[in-house]
mmCIF file of C-alpha atoms in Angstrom:
data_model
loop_
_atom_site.group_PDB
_atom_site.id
_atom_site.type_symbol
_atom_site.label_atom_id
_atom_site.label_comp_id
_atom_site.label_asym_id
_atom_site.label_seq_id
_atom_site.Cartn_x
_atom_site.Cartn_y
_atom_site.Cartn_z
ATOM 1 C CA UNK J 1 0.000 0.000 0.000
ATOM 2 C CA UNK J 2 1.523 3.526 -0.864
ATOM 3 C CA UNK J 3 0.569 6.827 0.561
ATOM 4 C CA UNK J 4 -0.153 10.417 -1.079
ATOM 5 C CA UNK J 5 -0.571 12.943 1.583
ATOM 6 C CA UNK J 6 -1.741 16.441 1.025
ATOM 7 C CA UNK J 7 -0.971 19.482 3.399
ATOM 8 C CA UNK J 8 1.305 16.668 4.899
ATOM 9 C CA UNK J 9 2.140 19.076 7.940
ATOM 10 C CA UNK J 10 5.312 16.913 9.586
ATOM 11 C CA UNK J 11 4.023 13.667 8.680
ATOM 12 C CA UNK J 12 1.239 12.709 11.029
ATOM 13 C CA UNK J 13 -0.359 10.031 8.505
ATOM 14 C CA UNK J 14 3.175 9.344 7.017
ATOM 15 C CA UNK J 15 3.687 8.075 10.329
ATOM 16 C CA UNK J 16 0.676 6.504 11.001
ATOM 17 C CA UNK J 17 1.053 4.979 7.546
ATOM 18 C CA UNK J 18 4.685 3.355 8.432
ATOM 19 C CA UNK J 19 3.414 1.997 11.713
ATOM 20 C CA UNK J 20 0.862 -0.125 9.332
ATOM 21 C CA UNK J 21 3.476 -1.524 7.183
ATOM 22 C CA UNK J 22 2.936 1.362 4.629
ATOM 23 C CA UNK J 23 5.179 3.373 2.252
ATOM 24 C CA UNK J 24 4.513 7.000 2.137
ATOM 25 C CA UNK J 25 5.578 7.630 -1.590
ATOM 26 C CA UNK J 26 4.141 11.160 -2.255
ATOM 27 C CA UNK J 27 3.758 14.175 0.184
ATOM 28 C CA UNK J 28 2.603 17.596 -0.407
ATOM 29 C CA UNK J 29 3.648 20.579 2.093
ATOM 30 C CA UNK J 30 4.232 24.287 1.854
ATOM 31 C CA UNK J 31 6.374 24.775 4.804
ATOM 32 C CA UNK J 32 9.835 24.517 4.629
ATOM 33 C CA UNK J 33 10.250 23.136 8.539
ATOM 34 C CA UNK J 34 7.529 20.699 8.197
ATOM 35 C CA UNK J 35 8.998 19.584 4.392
ATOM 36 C CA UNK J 36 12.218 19.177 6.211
ATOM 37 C CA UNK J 37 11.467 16.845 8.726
ATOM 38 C CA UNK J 38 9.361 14.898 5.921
ATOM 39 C CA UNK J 39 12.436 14.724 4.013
ATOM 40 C CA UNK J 40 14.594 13.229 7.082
ATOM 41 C CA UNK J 41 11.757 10.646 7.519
ATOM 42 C CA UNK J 42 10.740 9.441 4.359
ATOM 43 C CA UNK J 43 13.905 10.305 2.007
ATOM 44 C CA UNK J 44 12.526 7.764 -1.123
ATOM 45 C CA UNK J 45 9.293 9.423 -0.922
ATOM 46 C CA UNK J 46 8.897 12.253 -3.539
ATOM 47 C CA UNK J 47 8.143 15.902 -1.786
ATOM 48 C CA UNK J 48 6.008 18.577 -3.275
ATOM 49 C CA UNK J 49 6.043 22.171 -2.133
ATOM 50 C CA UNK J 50 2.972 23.884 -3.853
ATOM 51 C CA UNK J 51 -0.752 21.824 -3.863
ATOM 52 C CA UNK J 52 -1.452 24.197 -6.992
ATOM 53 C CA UNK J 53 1.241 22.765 -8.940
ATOM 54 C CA UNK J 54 0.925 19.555 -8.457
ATOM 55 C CA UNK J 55 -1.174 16.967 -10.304
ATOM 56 C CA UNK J 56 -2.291 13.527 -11.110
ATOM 57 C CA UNK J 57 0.282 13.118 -13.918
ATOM 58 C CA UNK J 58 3.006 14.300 -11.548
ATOM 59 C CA UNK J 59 2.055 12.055 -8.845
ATOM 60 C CA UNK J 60 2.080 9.347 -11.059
ATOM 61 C CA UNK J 61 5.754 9.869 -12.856
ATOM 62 C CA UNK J 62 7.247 10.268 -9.283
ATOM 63 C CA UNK J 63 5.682 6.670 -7.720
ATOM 64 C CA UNK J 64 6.778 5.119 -10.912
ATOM 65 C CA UNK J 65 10.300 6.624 -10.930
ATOM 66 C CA UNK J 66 10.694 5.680 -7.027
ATOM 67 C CA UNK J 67 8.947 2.551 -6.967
ATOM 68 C CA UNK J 68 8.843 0.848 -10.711
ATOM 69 C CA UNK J 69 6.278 0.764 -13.176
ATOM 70 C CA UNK J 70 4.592 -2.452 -11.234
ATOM 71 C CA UNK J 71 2.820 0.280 -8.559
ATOM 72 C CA UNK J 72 -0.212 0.879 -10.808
ATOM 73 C CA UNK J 73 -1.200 -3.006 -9.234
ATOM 74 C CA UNK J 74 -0.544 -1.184 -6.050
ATOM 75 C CA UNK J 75 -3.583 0.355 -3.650
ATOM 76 C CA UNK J 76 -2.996 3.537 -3.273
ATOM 77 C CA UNK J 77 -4.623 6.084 -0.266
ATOM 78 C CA UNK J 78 -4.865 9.407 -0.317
ATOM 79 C CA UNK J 79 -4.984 11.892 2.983
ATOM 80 C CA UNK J 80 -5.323 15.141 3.444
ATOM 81 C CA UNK J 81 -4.238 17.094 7.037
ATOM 82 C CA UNK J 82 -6.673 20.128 6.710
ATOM 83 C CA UNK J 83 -6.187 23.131 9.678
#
């Protein structure tokens, strides 16, 4: 199971999603502390700043390029961390 997380924050469901057995593969997070400790965390995982710049297609070309073209078999969840 991979993860896409939206205004990831520092990786509340990232974590939550490794304690499962998980892989976070995308995040999404405009600020730079919380992107950092992301980054420490999850370093494979692809890291977005800007939620208006990124889209399906990028989402896609990242997983693949981190995790092979076999991921499409692959459940996928998405979260969001709204304020």
């Amino acid at each position: 199971m991979l993860t896409v997380d939206l205004f990831a924050g520092i990786g509340g469901f990232a974590l939550a999603a490794d304690a499962v057995g998980w892989t976070p593969a995308v995040s999404c997070e405009i600020n730079p502390f919380g992107r950092k400790v992301l980054e420490h965390y999850w370093p494979k995982a692809y890291h977005h700043t800007d939620i208006h710049t990124l889209t399906g297609d990028k989402i896609r070309e990242e997983i693949e390029r981190r995790f092979g073209s076999h991921w499409s078999s692959t459940d996928v969840v998405l979260t969001g961390g709204f304020p």
